Short mmCIF file of C-alpha atoms (C1' of nucleotides) in Angstrom, two decimals:
data_model
loop_
_atom_site.label_atom_id
_atom_site.label_comp_id
_atom_site.label_asym_id
_atom_site.label_seq_id
_atom_site.Cartn_x
_atom_site.Cartn_y
_atom_site.Cartn_z
CA MET A 2 -92.69 -34.73 78.67
CA LYS A 3 -93.62 -36.84 81.42
CA ILE A 4 -92.26 -36.24 85.08
CA ARG A 5 -91.35 -38.57 86.87
CA ILE A 6 -89.96 -38.59 90.41
CA CYS A 7 -86.36 -39.56 89.41
CA ASP A 8 -86.60 -35.88 87.81
CA LEU A 9 -88.35 -34.09 90.73
CA GLY A 10 -85.02 -32.22 90.98
CA LYS A 11 -85.33 -29.58 88.57
CA HIS A 12 -88.80 -28.84 89.10
CA VAL A 13 -88.98 -27.75 92.68
CA GLY A 14 -91.66 -25.00 93.00
CA GLU A 15 -93.81 -26.21 90.11
CA THR A 16 -96.68 -27.78 89.96
CA VAL A 17 -96.60 -31.53 88.10
CA THR A 18 -99.07 -34.24 87.29
CA LEU A 19 -97.23 -37.95 87.92
CA LYS A 20 -98.88 -41.23 87.24
CA GLY A 21 -97.69 -44.01 89.31
CA TRP A 22 -98.81 -46.11 92.05
CA LEU A 23 -100.00 -46.32 96.21
CA PHE A 24 -97.15 -47.94 98.21
CA ASN A 25 -98.79 -47.56 101.25
CA LYS A 26 -101.19 -44.73 102.96
CA ARG A 27 -100.82 -43.06 106.32
CA LYS A 28 -103.60 -40.78 107.43
CA SER A 29 -104.56 -38.95 110.19
CA GLY A 30 -108.02 -37.54 110.38
CA LYS A 31 -107.53 -34.30 108.51
CA VAL A 32 -104.47 -35.54 105.95
CA GLN A 33 -103.36 -38.39 104.30
CA PHE A 34 -99.82 -39.27 103.07
CA LEU A 35 -99.49 -41.31 100.28
CA MET A 36 -96.62 -42.93 99.65
CA PHE A 37 -96.39 -43.20 96.01
CA ARG A 38 -94.11 -45.14 93.45
CA ASP A 39 -93.66 -44.94 89.29
CA GLY A 40 -90.88 -47.34 89.31
CA SER A 41 -88.45 -44.35 89.13
CA GLY A 42 -88.59 -43.81 92.84
CA LEU A 43 -90.54 -42.96 96.02
CA LEU A 44 -92.73 -40.05 96.85
CA GLN A 45 -94.72 -38.83 99.88
CA CYS A 46 -97.79 -36.73 98.73
CA ILE A 47 -99.48 -34.95 101.26
CA VAL A 48 -103.22 -34.39 100.72
CA PHE A 49 -104.53 -31.87 103.56
CA LYS A 50 -108.35 -31.48 103.76
CA GLY A 51 -108.02 -27.28 103.89
CA ASN A 52 -105.88 -27.76 100.37
CA VAL A 53 -108.63 -29.54 98.05
CA SER A 54 -112.13 -30.34 97.37
CA GLU A 55 -113.88 -32.65 99.55
CA GLU A 56 -114.13 -35.20 96.68
CA VAL A 57 -110.47 -35.13 95.92
CA PHE A 58 -110.14 -35.40 99.60
CA GLU A 59 -112.49 -38.36 99.46
CA GLU A 60 -110.85 -39.77 96.05
CA ALA A 61 -107.49 -40.00 97.76
CA LYS A 62 -109.06 -42.15 101.02
CA ALA A 63 -110.62 -44.70 98.78
CA LEU A 64 -107.03 -45.67 97.33
CA THR A 65 -105.71 -48.85 98.03
CA GLN A 66 -102.49 -50.28 98.19
CA GLU A 67 -101.08 -50.72 94.99
CA SER A 68 -103.92 -48.60 93.03
CA SER A 69 -102.88 -46.67 90.11
CA PHE A 70 -103.70 -43.24 90.01
CA GLU A 71 -102.64 -39.75 88.80
CA VAL A 72 -101.59 -37.28 91.14
CA THR A 73 -101.19 -33.40 90.87
CA GLY A 74 -99.30 -30.77 93.13
CA LEU A 75 -96.72 -28.81 94.32
CA VAL A 76 -92.81 -29.87 94.73
CA LYS A 77 -91.25 -28.79 97.78
CA GLU A 78 -87.74 -29.69 98.93
CA GLU A 79 -87.99 -32.20 102.12
CA PRO A 80 -84.99 -32.94 103.31
CA ARG A 81 -86.47 -35.65 105.95
CA ALA A 82 -88.24 -36.87 103.22
CA PHE A 83 -87.25 -40.01 100.99
CA GLY A 84 -85.72 -39.03 98.18
CA GLY A 85 -85.75 -35.40 99.55
CA PHE A 86 -89.03 -34.25 97.74
CA GLU A 87 -92.67 -34.17 99.18
CA LEU A 88 -95.56 -33.52 96.75
CA ASP A 89 -98.42 -31.26 98.26
CA VAL A 90 -101.44 -32.61 96.56
CA THR A 91 -103.59 -30.09 94.46
CA ASN A 92 -105.75 -33.39 93.15
CA VAL A 93 -105.87 -36.86 92.72
CA LYS A 94 -107.39 -39.35 89.97
CA THR A 95 -107.82 -42.32 90.19
CA ILE A 96 -106.85 -44.96 87.39
CA SER A 97 -107.66 -48.30 88.58
CA LYS A 98 -108.74 -49.45 92.48
CA ALA A 99 -106.78 -52.23 93.35
CA GLU A 100 -108.04 -55.35 94.84
CA GLU A 101 -106.42 -56.05 98.15
CA PHE A 102 -102.99 -56.78 97.82
CA PRO A 103 -101.86 -60.12 99.18
CA ILE A 104 -97.83 -58.40 99.79
CA THR A 105 -98.18 -56.21 102.99
CA PRO A 106 -96.15 -54.06 104.70
CA LYS A 107 -95.07 -56.34 107.24
CA GLU A 108 -92.96 -59.59 106.80
CA HIS A 109 -93.26 -62.59 104.47
CA GLY A 110 -92.03 -65.85 104.02
CA VAL A 111 -89.79 -66.61 101.02
CA GLU A 112 -91.92 -69.31 100.20
CA PHE A 113 -95.22 -66.96 100.03
CA LEU A 114 -93.45 -64.20 98.44
CA ILE A 115 -91.81 -66.53 95.94
CA ASP A 116 -94.92 -67.70 94.62
CA GLN A 117 -95.97 -64.01 94.56
CA ARG A 118 -92.81 -62.96 91.93
CA HIS A 119 -94.86 -60.70 89.90
CA LEU A 120 -95.93 -58.51 92.67
CA TRP A 121 -92.72 -59.02 94.65
CA LEU A 122 -90.86 -57.00 92.14
CA ARG A 123 -92.88 -54.22 93.23
CA SER A 124 -91.50 -53.90 96.62
CA LYS A 125 -89.01 -51.63 97.91
CA LYS A 126 -86.01 -53.95 98.19
CA GLN A 127 -86.56 -55.78 95.11
CA TRP A 128 -86.82 -52.74 93.27
CA ALA A 129 -83.57 -51.37 94.53
CA LEU A 130 -81.95 -55.36 93.83
CA MET A 131 -83.15 -54.86 90.03
CA ARG A 132 -81.85 -51.64 89.36
CA VAL A 133 -78.58 -52.79 90.75
CA ARG A 134 -78.72 -55.83 88.47
CA HIS A 135 -79.42 -53.40 85.73
CA ARG A 136 -76.19 -51.34 86.78
CA ILE A 137 -74.00 -54.22 86.89
CA VAL A 138 -75.28 -55.79 83.18
CA LYS A 139 -74.53 -51.42 81.73
CA ALA A 140 -71.26 -51.96 83.43
CA VAL A 141 -70.36 -55.36 81.91
CA ARG A 142 -71.16 -54.00 78.39
CA ASP A 143 -69.27 -50.72 79.17
CA PHE A 144 -66.18 -52.42 79.99
CA PHE A 145 -65.98 -54.33 76.82
CA ASP A 146 -67.47 -51.76 74.90
CA GLU A 147 -64.71 -49.46 76.06
CA ARG A 148 -61.66 -51.78 75.29
CA ASP A 149 -63.02 -52.91 71.54
CA PHE A 150 -64.46 -56.10 72.32
CA THR A 151 -67.23 -57.66 69.58
CA LEU A 152 -70.62 -58.59 71.58
CA MET A 153 -70.68 -62.52 69.55
CA ASP A 154 -73.93 -63.84 70.81
CA SER A 155 -74.15 -67.46 71.19
CA PRO A 156 -76.61 -70.18 70.27
CA ILE A 157 -78.85 -71.30 73.08
CA ILE A 158 -79.83 -74.80 70.93
CA THR A 159 -76.57 -77.07 70.99
CA PRO A 160 -75.96 -80.33 69.09
CA ASN A 161 -74.04 -81.28 72.71
CA ALA A 162 -72.57 -81.03 75.54
CA CYS A 163 -70.17 -78.21 75.63
CA GLU A 164 -67.60 -79.76 78.43
CA GLY A 165 -69.22 -83.13 78.91
CA THR A 166 -69.58 -83.02 82.12
CA SER A 167 -72.84 -81.29 83.20
CA THR A 168 -76.76 -82.61 82.97
CA LEU A 169 -78.49 -80.65 80.14
CA PHE A 170 -81.80 -79.75 79.33
CA GLU A 171 -83.24 -82.07 76.25
CA THR A 172 -85.47 -80.93 73.50
CA PRO A 173 -86.72 -82.22 70.36
CA TYR A 174 -84.92 -81.09 67.71
CA PHE A 175 -86.98 -81.84 64.14
CA ASP A 176 -85.52 -84.50 62.30
CA LEU A 177 -81.85 -84.30 63.58
CA GLY A 178 -83.18 -86.14 67.00
CA SER A 179 -82.34 -84.12 70.34
CA ALA A 180 -80.76 -80.55 70.72
CA TYR A 181 -79.80 -79.53 74.26
CA LEU A 182 -79.72 -75.90 76.23
CA THR A 183 -76.61 -74.24 76.12
CA GLN A 184 -74.41 -74.48 79.61
CA SER A 185 -71.95 -71.94 78.09
CA GLY A 186 -71.00 -70.06 75.33
CA GLN A 187 -67.47 -71.00 75.56
CA LEU A 188 -66.51 -72.76 72.57
CA TYR A 189 -68.75 -70.37 70.39
CA ALA A 190 -66.78 -67.62 71.62
CA GLU A 191 -63.35 -68.87 70.88
CA ALA A 192 -64.16 -69.41 67.67
CA SER A 193 -65.65 -65.72 67.67
CA ALA A 194 -62.55 -64.37 69.04
CA MET A 195 -60.25 -66.07 66.05
CA ALA A 196 -62.35 -63.93 63.54
CA HIS A 197 -62.17 -60.48 65.95
CA GLY A 198 -59.34 -60.91 68.27
CA LYS A 199 -61.58 -59.71 71.05
CA VAL A 200 -65.12 -60.57 72.19
CA TYR A 201 -67.54 -61.55 74.42
CA THR A 202 -70.58 -63.59 75.01
CA PHE A 203 -73.81 -62.70 77.09
CA GLY A 204 -76.99 -64.63 77.80
CA PRO A 205 -78.45 -67.10 79.24
CA THR A 206 -77.04 -70.48 80.34
CA PHE A 207 -78.72 -73.68 81.94
CA ARG A 208 -78.03 -76.37 84.02
CA ALA A 209 -80.49 -79.65 84.47
CA GLU A 210 -78.63 -80.67 87.20
CA LYS A 211 -80.33 -81.33 90.84
CA SER A 212 -78.61 -78.44 92.75
CA LYS A 213 -80.78 -77.65 95.41
CA THR A 214 -78.79 -74.27 97.47
CA ARG A 215 -78.93 -70.53 97.79
CA ARG A 216 -76.20 -70.48 94.87
CA HIS A 217 -77.85 -72.44 91.98
CA LEU A 218 -80.62 -71.63 89.58
CA THR A 219 -81.33 -74.22 86.65
CA GLU A 220 -81.36 -70.74 84.39
CA PHE A 221 -79.03 -68.01 85.25
CA TRP A 222 -77.09 -65.29 83.05
CA MET A 223 -73.60 -65.44 82.45
CA VAL A 224 -71.12 -63.25 80.18
CA GLU A 225 -67.88 -64.84 78.90
CA PRO A 226 -65.02 -62.72 77.26
CA GLU A 227 -62.88 -64.70 74.68
CA MET A 228 -59.41 -62.85 73.65
CA ALA A 229 -56.88 -64.31 71.12
CA PHE A 230 -53.30 -63.92 72.29
CA TYR A 231 -53.76 -63.73 75.87
CA ASP A 232 -51.99 -66.25 78.03
CA LEU A 233 -53.68 -66.95 81.57
CA ASN A 234 -51.73 -63.91 83.12
CA ASP A 235 -53.63 -61.81 80.77
CA ASP A 236 -56.89 -63.34 81.43
CA MET A 237 -56.30 -62.90 85.29
CA ASP A 238 -55.34 -58.89 84.52
CA LEU A 239 -58.36 -58.58 82.84
CA ALA A 240 -61.17 -60.36 85.09
CA GLU A 241 -59.51 -58.25 87.48
CA GLU A 242 -60.16 -55.04 85.86
CA PHE A 243 -63.42 -56.62 85.15
CA LEU A 244 -64.42 -57.21 88.64
CA GLU A 245 -62.84 -53.52 90.24
CA TYR A 246 -64.80 -51.84 87.15
CA ILE A 247 -68.43 -53.40 87.70
CA VAL A 248 -68.31 -52.78 91.59
CA GLN A 249 -67.32 -49.26 91.40
CA SER A 250 -69.33 -48.45 88.70
CA VAL A 251 -72.57 -49.79 91.39
CA LEU A 252 -71.27 -47.83 94.21
CA LYS A 253 -70.63 -44.45 92.13
CA ASP A 254 -74.16 -44.84 90.75
CA LYS A 255 -76.57 -46.81 92.87
CA LYS A 256 -75.88 -45.61 96.50
CA GLN A 257 -79.71 -45.00 97.43
CA GLU A 258 -80.19 -48.85 96.18
CA LEU A 259 -77.17 -50.10 98.31
CA GLU A 260 -79.15 -48.38 101.24
CA ILE A 261 -82.46 -49.15 100.92
CA LEU A 262 -80.53 -53.03 100.69
CA GLU A 263 -78.71 -52.27 103.87
CA ARG A 264 -75.32 -53.18 102.28
CA ASP A 265 -71.93 -52.38 104.14
CA ILE A 266 -70.08 -50.00 101.82
CA SER A 267 -67.14 -50.25 103.22
CA LYS A 268 -66.72 -53.92 102.17
CA LEU A 269 -67.28 -52.75 98.54
CA GLU A 270 -65.19 -49.52 99.04
CA LYS A 271 -62.10 -52.34 99.39
CA VAL A 272 -62.28 -54.24 96.09
CA LYS A 273 -59.44 -52.50 94.88
CA ARG A 274 -56.70 -54.08 92.50
CA PRO A 275 -54.54 -55.61 92.77
CA PHE A 276 -56.45 -58.40 94.23
CA PRO A 277 -54.75 -61.24 95.66
CA ARG A 278 -53.87 -64.48 93.59
CA ILE A 279 -52.71 -67.74 94.68
CA SER A 280 -52.51 -70.95 93.72
CA TYR A 281 -54.34 -73.89 94.12
CA ASP A 282 -51.40 -75.62 95.93
CA GLN A 283 -51.37 -72.70 98.23
CA ALA A 284 -55.21 -72.99 99.00
CA VAL A 285 -54.76 -76.31 99.67
CA GLU A 286 -52.34 -75.11 102.52
CA ILE A 287 -54.93 -72.73 103.87
CA LEU A 288 -57.65 -75.15 104.38
CA LYS A 289 -54.87 -77.36 106.19
CA GLU A 290 -53.96 -74.68 108.55
CA ASN A 291 -57.84 -74.79 109.26
CA GLY A 292 -57.93 -78.28 109.90
CA VAL A 293 -59.84 -78.96 106.95
CA ASP A 294 -59.19 -82.69 105.98
CA PHE A 295 -58.58 -82.21 102.45
CA LYS A 296 -57.13 -83.73 99.60
CA TRP A 297 -54.96 -82.79 96.80
CA GLY A 298 -57.07 -83.16 93.80
CA ASP A 299 -60.05 -82.37 95.02
CA ASP A 300 -62.46 -79.67 94.00
CA PHE A 301 -63.35 -77.48 96.57
CA GLY A 302 -66.63 -77.55 98.42
CA ALA A 303 -68.75 -74.60 99.51
CA GLU A 304 -67.69 -74.79 102.91
CA ASP A 305 -63.56 -74.49 101.92
CA GLU A 306 -64.28 -71.63 99.49
CA THR A 307 -65.28 -69.57 102.47
CA ILE A 308 -62.61 -70.65 104.18
CA ILE A 309 -60.09 -69.26 101.61
CA SER A 310 -61.90 -66.29 100.54
CA SER A 311 -62.76 -64.82 104.05
CA ARG A 312 -58.74 -64.42 104.49
CA TYR A 313 -59.29 -61.35 102.01
CA ASP A 314 -61.29 -58.04 101.94
CA ALA A 315 -61.01 -58.14 97.61
CA PRO A 316 -62.23 -61.50 95.38
CA VAL A 317 -59.10 -63.96 95.32
CA LEU A 318 -58.19 -65.53 92.29
CA VAL A 319 -56.90 -69.14 92.72
CA HIS A 320 -55.02 -70.62 89.82
CA ARG A 321 -53.52 -73.97 88.60
CA TYR A 322 -56.05 -76.34 89.75
CA PRO A 323 -55.31 -80.07 89.01
CA SER A 324 -56.30 -80.73 85.42
CA GLU A 325 -57.95 -83.70 86.22
CA ILE A 326 -60.89 -81.73 88.06
CA LYS A 327 -61.28 -78.92 84.97
CA ALA A 328 -62.76 -79.08 81.47
CA PHE A 329 -61.02 -81.07 78.82
CA TYR A 330 -60.06 -77.25 76.79
CA MET A 331 -57.75 -76.02 79.92
CA LYS A 332 -54.20 -75.97 78.70
CA ARG A 333 -52.08 -77.72 80.92
CA ASP A 334 -49.14 -75.91 82.91
CA PRO A 335 -46.15 -76.76 80.88
CA GLU A 336 -44.04 -76.21 83.51
CA ASN A 337 -46.65 -78.85 85.74
CA PRO A 338 -48.58 -81.21 83.21
CA LYS A 339 -50.54 -82.34 86.65
CA VAL A 340 -52.45 -78.49 86.73
CA ALA A 341 -54.38 -76.48 84.30
CA LEU A 342 -53.49 -73.09 83.33
CA ALA A 343 -57.11 -72.49 84.59
CA VAL A 344 -58.61 -69.51 87.36
CA ASP A 345 -61.71 -69.03 89.56
CA VAL A 346 -62.24 -65.96 91.28
CA LEU A 347 -63.75 -66.15 95.09
CA ALA A 348 -66.11 -63.20 95.97
CA PRO A 349 -65.25 -62.32 99.82
CA GLU A 350 -67.83 -62.98 102.47
CA GLY A 351 -68.68 -66.21 101.38
CA TYR A 352 -70.23 -65.48 98.20
CA GLY A 353 -68.22 -68.56 96.58
CA GLU A 354 -67.14 -68.52 92.53
CA ILE A 355 -68.10 -66.05 90.44
CA ILE A 356 -65.90 -66.37 87.52
CA GLY A 357 -64.03 -69.64 86.48
CA GLY A 358 -61.78 -69.10 83.36
CA SER A 359 -58.42 -70.25 82.15
CA GLN A 360 -55.70 -70.33 78.76
CA ARG A 361 -57.14 -72.50 76.37
CA GLU A 362 -55.13 -75.70 74.70
CA ASP A 363 -53.96 -74.50 71.32
CA ASP A 364 -51.96 -77.47 69.97
CA LEU A 365 -54.23 -79.62 67.96
CA GLU A 366 -52.63 -82.81 68.95
CA LEU A 367 -52.82 -82.31 72.43
CA LEU A 368 -56.86 -81.29 72.19
CA LEU A 369 -57.38 -84.11 70.38
CA GLY A 370 -55.78 -86.70 73.02
CA ARG A 371 -58.06 -84.70 75.85
CA ILE A 372 -61.11 -85.23 73.40
CA LYS A 373 -60.67 -88.99 73.71
CA GLU A 374 -59.66 -89.22 77.43
CA HIS A 375 -62.64 -87.48 78.13
CA ASP A 376 -64.18 -89.77 75.94
CA LEU A 377 -66.40 -87.21 74.39
CA PRO A 378 -67.70 -87.63 70.65
CA GLN A 379 -65.28 -86.16 67.92
CA GLU A 380 -67.61 -85.40 65.53
CA PHE A 381 -68.98 -82.71 67.32
CA PHE A 382 -65.66 -80.98 68.16
CA GLU A 383 -64.47 -80.99 64.47
CA TRP A 384 -65.54 -77.66 63.85
CA TYR A 385 -63.94 -76.75 67.55
CA LEU A 386 -60.87 -78.46 66.56
CA ASP A 387 -60.59 -76.71 62.84
CA LEU A 388 -59.73 -73.39 65.04
CA ARG A 389 -56.52 -75.41 65.73
CA ARG A 390 -56.27 -76.49 62.20
CA TYR A 391 -56.57 -72.72 60.55
CA GLY A 392 -54.09 -70.29 62.45
CA SER A 393 -53.98 -71.95 66.66
CA VAL A 394 -52.95 -68.97 68.69
CA PRO A 395 -52.53 -69.13 72.49
CA HIS A 396 -55.88 -67.30 74.38
CA SER A 397 -58.01 -67.26 76.81
CA GLY A 398 -61.00 -66.29 78.58
CA PHE A 399 -63.55 -66.59 81.65
CA GLY A 400 -67.03 -66.53 82.27
CA LEU A 401 -68.37 -64.60 85.02
CA GLY A 402 -72.13 -65.42 86.60
CA ILE A 403 -74.34 -62.27 86.78
CA GLU A 404 -76.76 -64.04 89.68
CA ARG A 405 -73.76 -64.52 92.27
CA THR A 406 -72.06 -61.07 90.95
CA VAL A 407 -75.71 -59.41 92.18
CA ALA A 408 -75.76 -61.30 95.03
CA TRP A 409 -72.29 -60.41 96.44
CA ILE A 410 -72.48 -56.94 95.41
CA SER A 411 -75.85 -56.06 96.83
CA GLY A 412 -75.37 -58.55 100.06
CA ILE A 413 -78.17 -60.33 99.34
CA LYS A 414 -78.39 -64.15 100.63
CA HIS A 415 -80.42 -66.21 97.96
CA ILE A 416 -79.59 -66.03 94.25
CA ARG A 417 -83.46 -66.20 93.41
CA GLU A 418 -83.78 -62.51 94.48
CA THR A 419 -81.19 -61.52 91.93
CA ILE A 420 -82.80 -62.20 88.67
CA PRO A 421 -86.64 -60.97 87.79
CA PHE A 422 -88.08 -64.70 87.55
CA PRO A 423 -85.82 -67.29 88.75
CA ARG A 424 -85.93 -71.09 87.87
CA MET A 425 -85.53 -73.27 90.20
CA ILE A 426 -85.34 -77.19 90.57
CA TYR A 427 -88.70 -77.52 92.26
CA ARG A 428 -90.33 -74.12 90.54
CA ASN A 429 -90.71 -72.76 87.14
CA THR A 430 -93.20 -70.18 87.87
CA PRO A 431 -94.81 -67.61 87.87
"C1'" U B 2 -79.96 -89.02 94.86
"C1'" C B 3 -79.21 -88.24 100.21
"C1'" C B 4 -79.88 -85.86 105.27
"C1'" A B 5 -82.07 -81.80 108.77
"C1'" C B 6 -86.49 -78.57 109.52
"C1'" G B 7 -91.52 -77.13 108.50
"C1'" G B 8 -96.89 -77.42 107.52
"C1'" U B 9 -102.50 -73.97 112.14
"C1'" A B 10 -107.30 -67.34 109.53
"C1'" G B 11 -105.37 -63.41 103.25
"C1'" C B 12 -99.94 -63.18 105.69
"C1'" U B 13 -95.93 -63.73 110.08
"C1'" C B 14 -96.66 -66.97 113.72
"C1'" A B 15 -98.39 -68.85 119.48
"C1'" A B 16 -101.67 -72.70 121.59
"C1'" U B 17 -98.85 -79.08 128.77
"C1'" G B 18 -103.65 -84.67 125.08
"C1'" G B 19 -108.86 -81.05 127.39
"C1'" U B 20 -113.36 -74.33 124.22
"C1'" A B 21 -108.25 -72.75 118.37
"C1'" G B 22 -105.64 -67.27 119.55
"C1'" A B 23 -102.58 -62.85 119.03
"C1'" G B 24 -100.38 -58.82 115.24
"C1'" C B 25 -100.74 -57.31 110.32
"C1'" A B 26 -104.36 -56.97 106.56
"C1'" U B 27 -109.61 -56.04 105.03
"C1'" U B 28 -114.38 -53.06 106.80
"C1'" C B 29 -116.27 -49.21 109.99
"C1'" G B 30 -114.92 -45.09 113.76
"C1'" G B 31 -111.79 -41.38 115.88
"C1'" C B 32 -106.95 -38.37 115.35
"C1'" U B 33 -103.61 -31.68 110.88
"C1'" G B 34 -96.89 -34.40 110.22
"C1'" U B 35 -97.21 -39.29 109.74
"C1'" U B 36 -93.06 -42.29 107.85
"C1'" A B 37 -93.73 -50.75 108.60
"C1'" A B 38 -97.78 -44.61 112.01
"C1'" C B 39 -101.77 -44.89 116.13
"C1'" C B 40 -106.23 -45.62 119.39
"C1'" G B 41 -111.21 -48.42 118.71
"C1'" A B 42 -114.37 -52.18 116.84
"C1'" A B 43 -116.30 -56.63 113.57
"C1'" G B 44 -115.92 -60.44 110.15
"C1'" G B 45 -112.16 -63.97 108.80
"C1'" G B 46 -110.51 -71.90 110.32
"C1'" U B 47 -112.03 -78.82 106.98
"C1'" U B 48 -104.98 -77.25 112.05
"C1'" G B 49 -101.32 -79.76 103.97
"C1'" U B 50 -103.87 -84.84 102.97
"C1'" A B 51 -105.23 -90.08 104.79
"C1'" A B 52 -105.83 -93.72 108.24
"C1'" G B 53 -104.45 -94.82 113.85
"C1'" U B 54 -103.65 -94.32 119.71
"C1'" U B 55 -107.39 -92.47 122.60
"C1'" C B 56 -113.29 -90.21 126.72
"C1'" G B 57 -110.83 -85.85 123.85
"C1'" A B 58 -105.55 -85.17 118.17
"C1'" G B 59 -103.14 -78.61 116.39
"C1'" U B 60 -100.67 -81.79 119.50
"C1'" C B 61 -99.10 -88.88 119.59
"C1'" U B 62 -98.07 -92.81 115.41
"C1'" U B 63 -97.57 -94.46 110.32
"C1'" A B 64 -97.81 -93.51 104.90
"C1'" C B 65 -98.02 -89.98 101.36
"C1'" C B 66 -97.92 -84.83 99.26
"C1'" C B 67 -95.26 -79.65 99.05
"C1'" G B 68 -92.21 -76.22 101.23
"C1'" U B 69 -87.17 -74.87 103.30
"C1'" G B 70 -81.96 -74.99 104.55
"C1'" G B 71 -77.69 -77.81 103.50
"C1'" A B 72 -74.49 -82.24 101.03
"C1'" G B 73 -73.02 -83.75 96.15
"C1'" C B 74 -72.50 -80.81 91.14
"C1'" C B 75 -71.26 -76.52 89.84
"C1'" A B 76 -71.39 -70.13 87.84
#
RNA sequence: UCCACGGUAGCUCAAUGGUAGAGCAUUCGGCUGUUAACCGAAGGGUUGUAAGUUCGAGUCUUACCCGUGGAGCCA
């Protein structure tokens, strides 16, 4: 059984051997402090000249930043040390001496760091961020699993634009002409929900739009639940419960990581149900109160979203948007056909839209009309229309953007740090 | 696509139109409790590219290349 830093609590007073890398080193003549990392945490290893042979002392001295090595020593509790433990070293064995590591302990610019993304992932903050991302993804899966949802993966290669608006990545597809990378699993989730009742899809999605902001990637991950017999209110209830669950899971299990990220925990602790719910009309009122010259019928810009969300501690659900600015499949409000039964969730602290969802149009004739209005090729949607021909039911769903959620919960400014290898409009390496 | 800003040592940044510098990193030396350790020394440059103005350009002008932030669009 291999021991990792995260397990050291069970080995206090024992002599153990660990394998990992040199994170940083400080020395002071006859004592060396090796900051050692193994992927599970950080551990300060002390090499005293009197405690080890001359050869071992020299071997430790020769280790460069990010060299891989094996270290043996006595595990001691040490409240002052990061992680709470220290290792009194008795032996050091170099595995591979590293060349000069480009990322030094001092500050670097983003351009440089993103070029070194494959190495940047080893740094403390990026390590913590990826662990938070992992916990969020686990929370997503646990949440749906605990509620009897079935995972139904949707295709990544699709024959047409799902919502008919976005610019998609095009790829040649044998004798069938062009295919496109998916921008949403939405329509497939609807078909799946008619088979399993409650489902979710979870995978990468692609947008070829030339968005160049801190909130955009060309490739990002989205989780999309879809539920038969759910109306808009049921949909909003689920979205609320879902977000609370995710935030509380991270708070419970990733305290140390949030500390490394210097996240203000008190802000996350306020993310408790019930969340505020306002209509689009009310949101427009808020903007007008704040002196924004806003026209009913327009969509909110990034600045508008910040104004609206900054009124609340928890994410705010904005519902019933003008149907003109929403996708063709969203059901109109029977009480006011000018608006769609749609909901967007805006994260606090200016992180913007993290969820978009709606009740879907379940009436065949209305949906046919909508496809014509939007000038979409009906032949591509025949299978989708079948869902309304064979036992149509009211149903709803939403999509959550994983990277924006990670950015919000971690308190990270730029979305590019929230995914291991970001894809942006002017960058597709490393 | 549009607007703004930037490009000088491996990295982060200085440098009135007048000899291109510092900190970190690297190498060497010193130090038995450091924690972005500290102290001393050394090596390290076609100032994004091209042209122009000038006695003289990192600095001024023009074009181009690359990048960053934002807008629009969106999750």
